[in-house]
Short mmCIF file of C-alpha atoms and ligand atoms in Angstrom, two decimals:
data_model
loop_
_atom_site.label_atom_id
_atom_site.label_comp_id
_atom_site.label_asym_id
_atom_site.label_seq_id
_atom_site.Cartn_x
_atom_site.Cartn_y
_atom_site.Cartn_z
CA MET A 230 0.00 0.00 0.00
CA PHE A 231 1.05 3.58 -0.61
CA ASP A 232 1.36 6.22 2.03
CA THR A 233 -0.83 8.68 0.08
CA ALA A 234 -1.90 10.90 3.00
CA ARG A 235 -5.13 11.75 1.20
CA ASP A 236 -6.30 14.21 3.84
CA GLU A 237 -3.36 16.46 3.16
CA THR A 238 -3.96 16.87 -0.53
CA THR A 239 -5.70 20.19 -0.18
CA MET A 240 -4.05 22.56 2.19
CA SER A 241 -5.83 25.37 3.93
CA ASP A 242 -5.52 28.12 1.32
CA ASN A 243 -6.21 25.91 -1.73
CA LEU A 244 -3.39 27.67 -3.59
CA SER A 245 -0.96 25.18 -2.20
CA ARG A 246 -1.80 21.57 -2.94
CA ILE A 247 -0.09 18.28 -2.35
CA TYR A 248 -0.39 15.38 -4.80
CA ASP A 249 1.50 12.15 -5.12
CA VAL A 250 2.46 12.84 -8.73
CA VAL A 251 2.61 16.09 -10.73
CA VAL A 252 2.71 15.70 -14.51
CA LEU A 253 3.75 18.73 -16.57
CA GLY A 254 2.15 18.63 -20.04
CA ALA A 255 -0.94 16.71 -21.17
CA GLY A 256 0.20 15.43 -24.56
CA PRO A 257 0.11 11.69 -25.23
CA ALA A 258 3.13 11.10 -22.96
CA GLY A 259 1.74 13.11 -20.03
CA GLU A 260 -1.76 11.63 -20.35
CA ASN A 261 -0.39 8.10 -20.29
CA VAL A 262 1.95 8.62 -17.33
CA ALA A 263 -0.95 10.16 -15.42
CA ASP A 264 -3.20 7.27 -16.40
CA ARG A 265 -0.69 4.71 -15.10
CA THR A 266 0.03 6.49 -11.80
CA SER A 267 -3.64 7.21 -11.19
CA ALA A 268 -4.56 3.57 -11.97
CA ALA A 269 -1.90 2.53 -9.45
CA GLY A 270 -3.71 4.52 -6.77
CA LEU A 271 -1.48 7.61 -6.70
CA ARG A 272 -3.20 11.00 -6.58
CA THR A 273 -2.16 12.61 -9.82
CA VAL A 274 -2.50 16.15 -11.18
CA ILE A 275 -1.71 17.06 -14.77
CA VAL A 276 -0.83 20.63 -15.76
CA GLU A 277 -1.58 21.81 -19.30
CA SER A 278 -1.01 25.26 -20.80
CA GLU A 279 -2.79 24.65 -24.12
CA LEU A 280 -5.00 21.71 -25.16
CA VAL A 281 -5.27 18.35 -23.41
CA GLY A 282 -4.03 15.88 -26.03
CA GLY A 283 -0.95 17.91 -26.97
CA GLU A 284 0.70 18.37 -30.31
CA CYS A 285 -0.29 14.92 -31.60
CA SER A 286 -4.05 15.41 -31.40
CA TYR A 287 -4.32 18.92 -32.80
CA TRP A 288 -1.22 19.89 -34.82
CA ALA A 289 0.72 16.73 -35.63
CA CYS A 290 -0.30 13.05 -36.03
CA GLU A 291 -4.08 13.42 -36.29
CA PRO A 292 -4.38 16.37 -38.68
CA SER A 293 -1.39 15.33 -40.79
CA LYS A 294 -2.71 11.81 -41.29
CA ALA A 295 -6.20 13.18 -42.03
CA LEU A 296 -4.62 15.24 -44.84
CA LEU A 297 -2.53 12.32 -46.09
CA ARG A 298 -5.02 9.46 -46.08
CA PRO A 299 -7.21 10.95 -48.87
CA ALA A 300 -4.04 11.71 -50.87
CA LEU A 301 -2.76 8.12 -50.63
CA LEU A 302 -6.18 6.61 -51.26
CA TYR A 303 -6.64 8.76 -54.36
CA ALA A 304 -3.15 7.94 -55.69
CA GLU A 305 -3.77 4.21 -55.32
CA ALA A 306 -7.32 4.32 -56.68
CA ALA A 307 -6.09 6.23 -59.72
CA ARG A 308 -3.77 3.32 -60.56
CA MET A 309 -6.34 0.55 -60.16
CA PRO A 310 -7.92 -0.76 -63.41
CA GLY A 311 -11.62 -0.05 -63.52
CA VAL A 312 -11.37 2.52 -60.73
CA GLY A 313 -8.91 5.12 -62.02
CA ALA A 314 -11.17 6.18 -64.86
CA ALA A 315 -14.05 6.64 -62.42
CA LEU A 316 -12.05 9.37 -60.66
CA ALA A 317 -13.05 12.09 -63.06
CA ARG A 318 -12.33 14.92 -60.64
CA PRO A 319 -9.35 15.93 -58.51
CA ILE A 320 -9.45 15.65 -54.73
CA ASP A 321 -12.02 17.94 -53.12
CA ALA A 322 -9.60 19.95 -50.98
CA GLY A 323 -12.36 21.72 -49.07
CA ALA A 324 -13.88 18.42 -47.99
CA VAL A 325 -10.47 17.10 -46.97
CA LEU A 326 -9.76 20.20 -44.86
CA ALA A 327 -13.16 19.78 -43.19
CA TYR A 328 -12.32 16.10 -42.52
CA ARG A 329 -8.97 17.23 -41.05
CA ASP A 330 -10.83 19.64 -38.76
CA ARG A 331 -13.08 16.82 -37.57
CA MET A 332 -10.13 14.50 -36.95
CA SER A 333 -8.51 17.28 -34.90
CA ALA A 334 -11.73 17.57 -32.84
CA ASP A 335 -12.02 21.14 -34.12
CA TRP A 336 -9.20 22.00 -31.70
CA ASP A 337 -11.51 21.44 -28.75
CA ASP A 338 -10.23 19.21 -25.96
CA HIS A 339 -13.60 18.59 -24.33
CA ASP A 340 -13.50 14.80 -24.89
CA GLN A 341 -9.95 14.42 -23.61
CA VAL A 342 -10.77 16.45 -20.50
CA ALA A 343 -13.71 14.12 -19.88
CA TRP A 344 -11.38 11.15 -20.25
CA LEU A 345 -8.94 12.60 -17.68
CA LYS A 346 -11.84 12.95 -15.26
CA SER A 347 -12.99 9.38 -15.88
CA ALA A 348 -9.45 8.18 -15.13
CA GLY A 349 -9.44 10.02 -11.80
CA ILE A 350 -6.78 12.54 -12.88
CA THR A 351 -7.02 16.18 -11.77
CA LEU A 352 -6.47 18.75 -14.52
CA LEU A 353 -4.94 22.12 -13.72
CA ARG A 354 -4.84 24.51 -16.67
CA GLY A 355 -1.90 26.89 -16.80
CA HIS A 356 1.83 27.17 -17.37
CA GLY A 357 3.84 25.06 -14.93
CA ARG A 358 7.39 25.70 -13.74
CA ILE A 359 9.52 23.62 -11.42
CA THR A 360 10.55 25.76 -8.44
CA GLY A 361 12.63 23.31 -6.42
CA GLU A 362 12.70 19.69 -5.29
CA ARG A 363 9.26 18.12 -5.98
CA ARG A 364 7.69 21.57 -6.31
CA VAL A 365 5.87 23.13 -9.27
CA THR A 366 4.22 26.54 -9.55
CA VAL A 367 1.37 26.91 -12.01
CA GLU A 368 0.47 30.28 -13.46
CA THR A 369 -3.24 29.86 -14.09
CA PRO A 370 -5.07 31.82 -16.83
CA ASP A 371 -7.68 33.39 -14.60
CA GLY A 372 -6.43 33.32 -11.04
CA PRO A 373 -3.42 33.42 -8.77
CA ALA A 374 -0.54 30.98 -9.08
CA VAL A 375 -1.01 27.55 -7.54
CA GLN A 376 1.86 25.84 -5.71
CA LEU A 377 1.98 22.08 -6.18
CA THR A 378 4.05 19.69 -4.12
CA ALA A 379 4.63 16.14 -5.35
CA ARG A 380 5.08 13.51 -2.68
CA TYR A 381 6.77 11.09 -5.10
CA ALA A 382 7.35 12.39 -8.61
CA VAL A 383 7.33 15.33 -11.00
CA VAL A 384 7.17 14.12 -14.59
CA VAL A 385 8.15 16.54 -17.37
CA CYS A 386 6.19 15.77 -20.55
CA THR A 387 6.35 19.19 -22.21
CA GLY A 388 7.17 17.82 -25.66
CA SER A 389 8.90 19.56 -28.54
CA ARG A 390 8.27 22.36 -31.00
CA ALA A 391 9.46 23.22 -34.50
CA ALA A 392 13.07 24.42 -34.48
CA LEU A 393 13.21 27.27 -36.99
CA PRO A 394 16.31 27.97 -39.10
CA PRO A 395 18.17 31.27 -38.60
CA LEU A 396 16.68 33.04 -41.61
CA PRO A 397 16.97 36.84 -41.46
CA GLY A 398 13.58 38.54 -41.11
CA LEU A 399 11.87 35.29 -40.18
CA ASP A 400 8.85 36.93 -38.51
CA SER A 401 8.04 39.15 -41.48
CA LEU A 402 8.05 36.05 -43.68
CA ARG A 403 5.09 34.63 -41.73
CA PRO A 404 6.30 31.07 -42.43
CA TRP A 405 4.41 27.87 -41.72
CA PRO A 406 6.07 25.86 -38.98
CA SER A 407 4.62 22.35 -38.52
CA ARG A 408 1.50 23.64 -36.71
CA GLU A 409 0.46 25.87 -39.61
CA ALA A 410 1.31 23.10 -42.09
CA THR A 411 -1.26 20.82 -40.49
CA SER A 412 -3.93 23.40 -39.60
CA ALA A 413 -3.90 25.78 -42.62
CA ARG A 414 -7.39 26.74 -43.77
CA ALA A 415 -6.67 27.16 -47.50
CA VAL A 416 -4.53 25.47 -50.12
CA PRO A 417 -1.73 27.76 -51.32
CA SER A 418 -1.17 27.75 -55.08
CA ARG A 419 2.60 27.45 -54.58
CA LEU A 420 4.16 26.00 -51.45
CA ALA A 421 7.91 26.04 -50.77
CA VAL A 422 9.01 23.42 -48.22
CA LEU A 423 12.36 23.72 -46.48
CA GLY A 424 13.58 20.37 -45.12
CA ALA A 425 13.85 16.70 -46.09
CA GLY A 426 12.74 14.87 -42.95
CA VAL A 427 9.44 13.18 -42.15
CA VAL A 428 7.39 16.34 -41.58
CA ALA A 429 8.72 18.01 -44.76
CA THR A 430 8.13 14.91 -46.90
CA GLU A 431 4.69 14.06 -45.52
CA MET A 432 3.45 17.63 -45.79
CA ALA A 433 4.89 18.03 -49.31
CA THR A 434 2.94 14.88 -50.27
CA ALA A 435 -0.30 16.10 -48.71
CA TRP A 436 -0.31 19.65 -50.06
CA GLN A 437 0.81 18.60 -53.54
CA ALA A 438 -2.15 16.20 -53.62
CA LEU A 439 -4.51 18.92 -52.39
CA GLY A 440 -3.56 21.19 -55.29
CA SER A 441 -0.43 23.14 -54.31
CA ARG A 442 2.57 23.22 -56.60
CA VAL A 443 5.26 22.14 -54.12
CA THR A 444 8.96 22.95 -54.32
CA LEU A 445 10.98 21.14 -51.66
CA ILE A 446 14.41 22.54 -50.83
CA ALA A 447 16.84 20.41 -48.85
CA ARG A 448 20.42 20.76 -47.70
CA GLU A 449 20.61 16.96 -47.80
CA SER A 450 21.19 15.01 -51.00
CA ARG A 451 17.91 13.10 -50.65
CA LEU A 452 14.60 12.83 -48.83
CA LEU A 453 14.22 11.11 -45.44
CA PRO A 454 17.90 10.97 -44.49
CA ARG A 455 17.26 8.53 -41.65
CA VAL A 456 15.63 5.76 -43.69
CA GLU A 457 17.21 3.32 -46.14
CA PRO A 458 18.06 5.17 -49.39
CA PHE A 459 15.94 2.81 -51.54
CA ALA A 460 12.83 3.84 -49.60
CA ALA A 461 13.59 7.54 -49.96
CA GLU A 462 14.14 7.11 -53.70
CA LEU A 463 10.71 5.52 -54.18
CA VAL A 464 9.09 8.43 -52.32
CA ALA A 465 11.05 11.02 -54.31
CA GLU A 466 10.06 9.36 -57.57
CA ARG A 467 6.34 9.45 -56.72
CA LEU A 468 6.50 12.98 -55.37
CA ARG A 469 8.14 14.14 -58.60
CA GLY A 470 5.58 12.13 -60.56
CA ALA A 471 2.83 14.01 -58.72
CA GLY A 472 4.33 17.30 -59.93
CA ALA A 473 6.51 18.43 -57.03
CA GLU A 474 9.96 19.86 -57.63
CA LEU A 475 12.72 18.53 -55.37
CA ARG A 476 15.89 20.61 -55.05
CA PHE A 477 18.57 18.80 -53.06
CA GLY A 478 21.99 19.93 -51.82
CA THR A 479 21.07 23.56 -51.43
CA THR A 480 19.53 25.92 -48.94
CA VAL A 481 17.84 29.30 -48.67
CA THR A 482 20.27 32.19 -48.31
CA HIS A 483 17.74 35.00 -48.52
CA ALA A 484 13.98 35.14 -48.07
CA GLU A 485 11.45 37.95 -48.04
CA ARG A 486 7.74 38.48 -48.37
CA ALA A 487 6.79 40.93 -51.10
CA GLY A 488 4.01 42.56 -49.07
CA GLY A 489 1.17 44.42 -50.77
CA PRO A 490 -1.57 42.62 -52.70
CA ASP A 491 0.97 40.17 -54.17
CA ASP A 492 2.33 39.10 -50.74
CA THR A 493 4.41 36.27 -52.18
CA VAL A 494 7.53 34.77 -50.60
CA HIS A 495 10.73 35.23 -52.62
CA LEU A 496 13.55 32.78 -51.91
CA THR A 497 17.14 32.91 -53.08
CA LEU A 498 19.00 29.61 -52.91
CA ALA A 499 22.68 28.90 -52.30
CA ASP A 500 22.89 27.35 -55.78
CA GLY A 501 21.70 30.63 -57.32
CA GLY A 502 18.12 29.44 -57.85
CA ARG A 503 15.12 31.67 -57.14
CA ILE A 504 11.71 30.51 -56.04
CA ILE A 505 8.46 32.40 -55.62
CA ALA A 506 5.83 30.80 -53.42
CA ASP A 507 2.63 31.77 -51.66
CA GLU A 508 3.64 30.06 -48.42
CA LEU A 509 6.91 28.78 -46.95
CA LEU A 510 6.81 25.67 -44.76
CA LEU A 511 9.78 25.32 -42.41
CA ALA A 512 10.35 21.71 -41.40
CA THR A 513 13.95 21.77 -40.27
CA GLY A 514 13.78 19.78 -37.04
CA ARG A 515 12.43 19.89 -33.50
CA GLY A 516 13.62 21.52 -30.28
CA PRO A 517 12.67 20.74 -26.66
CA ARG A 518 9.98 22.76 -24.86
CA THR A 519 12.12 23.28 -21.78
CA GLU A 520 13.18 26.92 -21.97
CA ASP A 521 10.62 28.17 -19.45
CA ILE A 522 9.82 25.28 -17.11
CA GLY A 523 12.11 26.21 -14.21
CA LEU A 524 14.91 23.74 -14.91
CA GLU A 525 17.42 26.23 -13.48
CA SER A 526 15.81 25.79 -10.04
CA VAL A 527 17.10 22.21 -9.91
CA GLY A 528 20.50 22.86 -11.48
CA LEU A 529 19.57 21.98 -15.08
CA ILE A 530 20.00 24.17 -18.15
CA PRO A 531 16.80 25.63 -19.65
CA GLY A 532 16.21 25.00 -23.34
CA GLN A 533 17.99 21.65 -23.43
CA TRP A 534 16.63 18.15 -24.02
CA LEU A 535 16.19 16.27 -20.73
CA HIS A 536 18.52 13.31 -20.55
CA THR A 537 17.09 10.31 -18.68
CA ASP A 538 18.21 6.81 -17.83
CA ASP A 539 16.19 3.83 -19.05
CA THR A 540 13.72 4.19 -16.15
CA PHE A 541 12.99 7.75 -17.42
CA THR A 542 14.47 9.24 -14.25
CA VAL A 543 16.62 12.37 -14.76
CA PRO A 544 19.90 11.19 -13.20
CA ALA A 545 21.42 14.69 -13.01
CA VAL A 546 18.92 15.55 -10.25
CA ALA A 547 19.42 13.78 -6.92
CA GLY A 548 16.61 11.96 -5.14
CA GLU A 549 14.91 10.05 -7.99
CA TRP A 550 11.87 12.34 -8.08
CA LEU A 551 12.28 14.03 -11.50
CA TYR A 552 11.28 12.12 -14.64
CA ALA A 553 11.08 13.08 -18.32
CA VAL A 554 8.88 11.21 -20.79
CA GLY A 555 8.02 11.68 -24.46
CA ASP A 556 9.61 14.00 -27.02
CA VAL A 557 11.31 16.06 -24.30
CA ASN A 558 13.84 13.28 -23.59
CA ARG A 559 14.68 12.91 -27.30
CA ARG A 560 14.75 9.10 -27.16
CA GLY A 561 12.22 8.74 -29.99
CA LEU A 562 10.10 11.68 -31.12
CA LEU A 563 6.98 9.63 -31.79
CA THR A 564 3.65 9.38 -30.03
CA HIS A 565 3.70 5.61 -29.64
CA GLN A 566 7.22 5.70 -28.21
CA GLY A 567 6.23 8.40 -25.70
CA LYS A 568 3.25 6.30 -24.65
CA TYR A 569 5.49 3.23 -24.23
CA GLN A 570 7.84 5.28 -22.07
CA ALA A 571 4.85 6.55 -20.10
CA ARG A 572 3.68 3.03 -19.26
CA ILE A 573 7.15 2.17 -17.99
CA ALA A 574 7.69 5.42 -16.10
CA GLY A 575 4.25 4.96 -14.48
CA ALA A 576 5.27 1.52 -13.23
CA VAL A 577 8.62 2.87 -11.97
CA ILE A 578 6.95 5.71 -10.05
CA ALA A 579 4.29 3.44 -8.56
CA ASP A 580 6.77 0.76 -7.49
CA ARG A 581 9.21 3.27 -6.02
CA ALA A 582 6.30 4.78 -4.07
CA ARG A 583 5.45 1.29 -2.78
CA GLY A 584 9.08 0.77 -1.80
CA SER A 585 9.37 -2.17 -4.21
CA ALA A 586 12.63 -2.95 -5.99
CA LEU A 587 12.80 -2.19 -9.71
CA ASP A 588 13.27 -4.89 -12.30
CA ARG A 589 16.35 -3.56 -14.09
CA GLU A 590 16.83 -6.47 -16.47
CA PRO A 591 16.58 -5.52 -20.16
CA TRP A 592 12.96 -6.03 -21.29
CA GLY A 593 11.86 -5.92 -17.65
CA ARG A 594 8.80 -3.84 -16.74
CA HIS A 595 10.86 -0.91 -15.46
CA LEU A 596 13.27 -0.34 -18.37
CA GLY A 597 12.50 1.27 -21.73
CA THR A 598 14.64 -1.24 -23.61
CA ALA A 599 12.71 -0.89 -26.88
CA ASP A 600 13.85 2.74 -27.17
CA LEU A 601 17.36 1.42 -27.71
CA MET A 602 16.60 -1.55 -29.95
CA ALA A 603 13.42 -1.26 -31.91
CA VAL A 604 11.64 2.06 -32.46
CA PRO A 605 9.02 1.56 -35.19
CA GLN A 606 8.13 4.43 -37.49
CA VAL A 607 5.76 4.75 -40.42
CA VAL A 608 6.19 7.61 -42.86
CA PHE A 609 2.76 8.10 -44.44
CA THR A 610 3.98 9.16 -47.86
CA ASP A 611 3.23 7.74 -51.31
CA PRO A 612 4.44 5.07 -51.01
CA GLU A 613 4.49 4.38 -47.29
CA VAL A 614 7.80 3.72 -45.60
CA ALA A 615 7.80 1.55 -42.48
CA ALA A 616 10.99 0.87 -40.56
CA VAL A 617 12.09 -0.57 -37.22
CA GLY A 618 15.46 -1.28 -35.64
CA LEU A 619 18.72 -0.60 -37.45
CA THR A 620 19.23 0.67 -40.98
CA THR A 621 22.23 -0.55 -42.96
CA GLU A 622 24.04 2.75 -42.37
CA GLU A 623 23.37 2.64 -38.62
CA ALA A 624 24.68 -0.94 -38.43
CA GLU A 625 27.83 0.10 -40.29
CA ARG A 626 28.33 3.13 -38.07
CA ALA A 627 27.93 0.95 -34.97
CA GLY A 628 30.42 -1.58 -36.38
CA ARG A 629 27.77 -4.33 -36.25
CA PRO A 630 28.11 -6.95 -38.97
CA VAL A 631 24.76 -7.73 -40.59
CA ASP A 632 23.53 -9.78 -43.53
CA VAL A 633 21.47 -7.48 -45.76
CA VAL A 634 18.52 -9.23 -47.42
CA ASP A 635 16.49 -7.36 -50.07
CA TYR A 636 13.39 -8.34 -52.00
CA ASP A 637 11.23 -6.54 -54.54
CA ILE A 638 7.74 -6.41 -52.99
CA GLY A 639 6.28 -5.99 -56.48
CA ARG A 640 7.05 -9.70 -57.11
CA VAL A 641 4.82 -10.85 -54.26
CA ALA A 642 1.41 -12.15 -55.40
CA GLY A 643 -0.47 -10.27 -52.67
CA ALA A 644 1.17 -7.00 -53.69
CA LEU A 645 0.03 -7.46 -57.29
CA GLN A 646 -3.50 -8.07 -56.04
CA TYR A 647 -3.19 -4.85 -54.03
CA LEU A 648 -2.08 -2.83 -57.07
CA PRO A 649 -1.20 -4.33 -60.46
CA ASP A 650 1.69 -1.89 -60.98
CA TYR A 651 2.90 -2.30 -57.39
CA ARG A 652 6.40 -0.93 -56.76
CA GLY A 653 8.12 -1.49 -53.46
CA GLN A 654 11.10 -2.99 -51.72
CA ALA A 655 11.78 -4.70 -48.41
CA ARG A 656 15.02 -5.16 -46.52
CA ILE A 657 15.83 -7.08 -43.38
CA LEU A 658 19.13 -7.01 -41.54
CA VAL A 659 20.12 -10.29 -39.92
CA ASP A 660 22.68 -10.66 -37.15
CA PRO A 661 24.85 -13.44 -38.65
CA ASP A 662 25.91 -14.91 -35.29
CA ARG A 663 22.59 -14.96 -33.48
CA ARG A 664 20.57 -15.41 -36.69
CA VAL A 665 17.92 -12.92 -35.54
CA ILE A 666 16.55 -9.83 -37.31
CA VAL A 667 17.92 -6.50 -36.02
CA GLY A 668 16.39 -4.13 -38.57
CA ALA A 669 13.64 -4.04 -41.20
CA THR A 670 12.43 -1.51 -43.76
CA PHE A 671 9.45 -1.82 -46.07
CA ALA A 672 8.62 0.74 -48.75
CA GLY A 673 5.50 0.40 -50.85
CA PRO A 674 1.74 0.96 -50.84
CA GLY A 675 0.03 -0.50 -47.77
CA VAL A 676 3.19 -1.56 -45.92
CA ALA A 677 2.40 0.33 -42.69
CA GLU A 678 0.49 -2.64 -41.33
CA LEU A 679 3.44 -4.98 -42.01
CA LEU A 680 5.63 -3.16 -39.56
CA HIS A 681 4.40 -4.68 -36.34
CA SER A 682 5.36 -8.17 -37.52
CA ALA A 683 8.96 -6.95 -37.87
CA THR A 684 8.84 -5.23 -34.49
CA VAL A 685 7.65 -8.46 -32.85
CA ALA A 686 10.41 -10.44 -34.61
CA ILE A 687 13.08 -8.02 -33.37
CA ILE A 688 11.79 -7.60 -29.80
CA GLY A 689 11.18 -11.34 -29.45
CA GLU A 690 14.62 -12.08 -30.97
CA ILE A 691 12.87 -14.83 -32.90
CA PRO A 692 15.45 -17.08 -34.60
CA ILE A 693 15.23 -17.04 -38.40
CA ASP A 694 14.66 -20.81 -38.38
CA ARG A 695 11.55 -20.33 -36.22
CA LEU A 696 10.23 -17.54 -38.47
CA TRP A 697 9.79 -20.18 -41.20
CA HIS A 698 6.86 -21.45 -39.13
CA ALA A 699 5.11 -18.05 -39.15
CA VAL A 700 2.94 -18.66 -42.21
CA PRO A 701 1.77 -15.52 -44.07
CA SER A 702 -1.67 -15.57 -45.66
CA PHE A 703 -2.04 -15.89 -49.42
CA PRO A 704 -2.44 -13.57 -51.27
CA SER A 705 -1.34 -10.82 -48.88
CA ILE A 706 1.63 -8.47 -48.96
CA SER A 707 2.89 -10.23 -45.82
CA GLU A 708 4.15 -13.05 -48.07
CA ILE A 709 7.14 -10.74 -48.42
CA TRP A 710 8.35 -12.46 -45.23
CA LEU A 711 8.57 -15.81 -47.01
CA ARG A 712 10.46 -14.29 -49.94
CA LEU A 713 12.94 -12.58 -47.59
CA LEU A 714 13.54 -15.84 -45.69
CA GLU A 715 14.04 -17.75 -48.95
CA THR A 716 16.49 -15.14 -50.21
CA TYR A 717 18.44 -15.36 -46.96
CA ARG A 718 18.47 -19.18 -47.05
CA ASP A 719 19.51 -19.36 -50.71
CA ARG A 720 22.34 -16.96 -50.13
CA ARG A 721 23.76 -19.07 -47.28
CA ARG A 722 23.69 -22.33 -49.24
C1 FAD B 159 3.57 17.31 -38.32
C2 FAD B 159 3.85 16.19 -37.36
C3 FAD B 159 3.32 14.94 -37.60
C4 FAD B 159 3.56 13.89 -36.72
N1 FAD B 159 3.03 12.68 -37.00
C5 FAD B 159 3.25 11.65 -36.15
C6 FAD B 159 2.70 10.37 -36.42
O1 FAD B 159 2.03 10.15 -37.42
N2 FAD B 159 2.93 9.37 -35.53
C7 FAD B 159 3.70 9.58 -34.42
O2 FAD B 159 3.90 8.63 -33.65
N3 FAD B 159 4.23 10.78 -34.14
C8 FAD B 159 4.03 11.82 -34.97
N4 FAD B 159 4.55 13.05 -34.69
C9 FAD B 159 5.29 13.22 -33.42
C10 FAD B 159 4.30 13.41 -32.25
O3 FAD B 159 3.45 14.50 -32.52
C11 FAD B 159 5.07 13.63 -30.96
O4 FAD B 159 6.02 12.59 -30.80
C12 FAD B 159 4.13 13.64 -29.77
O5 FAD B 159 3.15 14.64 -29.88
C13 FAD B 159 4.95 13.86 -28.49
O6 FAD B 159 4.11 13.74 -27.39
P1 FAD B 159 4.50 14.45 -26.01
O7 FAD B 159 3.40 14.14 -25.07
O8 FAD B 159 5.88 14.10 -25.64
O9 FAD B 159 4.52 16.02 -26.33
P2 FAD B 159 3.42 16.98 -26.95
O10 FAD B 159 2.43 16.26 -27.75
O11 FAD B 159 4.22 18.08 -27.58
O12 FAD B 159 2.65 17.53 -25.68
C14 FAD B 159 3.29 18.37 -24.74
C15 FAD B 159 2.23 19.13 -23.99
O13 FAD B 159 2.85 19.85 -22.93
C16 FAD B 159 2.23 21.12 -22.82
N5 FAD B 159 3.19 22.01 -22.14
C17 FAD B 159 4.42 22.39 -22.58
N6 FAD B 159 5.01 23.17 -21.65
C18 FAD B 159 4.14 23.28 -20.62
C19 FAD B 159 4.19 23.95 -19.37
N7 FAD B 159 5.27 24.64 -18.99
N8 FAD B 159 3.11 23.86 -18.55
C20 FAD B 159 2.02 23.16 -18.91
N9 FAD B 159 1.92 22.49 -20.08
C21 FAD B 159 2.97 22.56 -20.92
C22 FAD B 159 1.97 21.51 -24.26
O14 FAD B 159 0.98 22.51 -24.34
C23 FAD B 159 1.53 20.17 -24.85
O15 FAD B 159 0.14 20.01 -24.73
C24 FAD B 159 4.35 14.11 -35.57
C25 FAD B 159 4.90 15.37 -35.32
C26 FAD B 159 4.67 16.40 -36.20
C27 FAD B 159 5.25 17.76 -35.92
#
């Protein structure tokens, strides 16, 4: 049993309250930590300065996928015999934007607030700052500041925001950072996109499909620098085929908005090129939301990512009371990974409060081992890219020998049923000594749903010989597994 001292939770003046756990930020990471600690019987308060649900629900995953799904569906339907010709009209951008609004709950967090209540979690709206050991002050929108004391844990889940490049006159450009890219209310005729990562590539795909003429400008020599090059090439080919212009190996040296009725953005590139666009999307990375959360009060540096150990405790702060979960710890800037961390951090906090020992074995319930070995990610472009574990380049950099096994997904019967002109490729990386898979990448239409099979194979360290007994259904794209295993076997004969 916990020593929760329930009678003490509200002190005499009500501006000073004691909880077992204080969670800062109600994005997916914060909500899930709070859910776990509350379910474990710990009195939990969550502090939120904007909308309960965080970036993911209103400006990231939900709206971006609502913009992309119609684009991918349309692209596939257009290539299907008997269906393509029936698509006489382009995508109805207005209807898609309305669908996006609905999928973002019209930027109203009513339902998520109701969920917090049903889970027994107290919500305090306002901007929270750590003010010392286990203490947080919340500046509330319509009242005096509230002082919170945590008996066991303060969990920082304040997430990340778009990191903007140092372009002169940035404000007067009125650029689109990621939030504007997912919530814009009209389709610009010409959209310039700066960046080559997931946000840049997904948003270029979506807005090109909705009717913008997209020009993507990237310092890098290709799209999606963190995925296998073959996957990035397939995406670049389709994006170009859809009409987008991709300019690699250059950057913007000068940018200005014309002002007046024209109001266009004029870009000068390092390679001498000039681009005129109606909007400029900046997708050049993420930074931590830690500059104004009181880190200095506990000896940490504001504005930096919060380093944690595998229990999500911040080791630089003594006493094992400060935790960081989700984007803010930079271990995997993805909603599902933040939620995974939250489940583990919740168990750590609850068991420490009980006085129970932690299970510190890899894959034990108190260590976020998957963060280090198998972070799955789907890029929802045309075609989809789904990857987990190591890429070939990462294995090389880490000095890990791997057998690289490739197969053309377009030769799989199920893929040809999916789309007759299916183009795609799969790669697995096999540890030659242990004969287990340590990385997998699939690129092609409909591969997102294949990814979890690879994640399970990696996490379970399933021997290749056992995988032969995992029989994929015919005719489904998952028969790619059989072809990969055959290729691996034939090569070793
Ligand atoms: C365009 C885009 C698309 C994406 N698509 C996907 C996707 O398809 N799948 C996926 O897995 N991931 C996706 N991501 C990443 C995903 O959005 C993040 O990984 C996820 O939102 C991180 O969750 P979090 O809880 O750590 O932080 P956030 O969601 O950023 O939530 C942090 C919360 O903390 C609050 N907060 C911050 N400071 C304070 C403070 N001082 N006091 C009180 N509250 C505070 C904020 O208001 C916010 O609500 C995408 C990201 C972007 C930008």
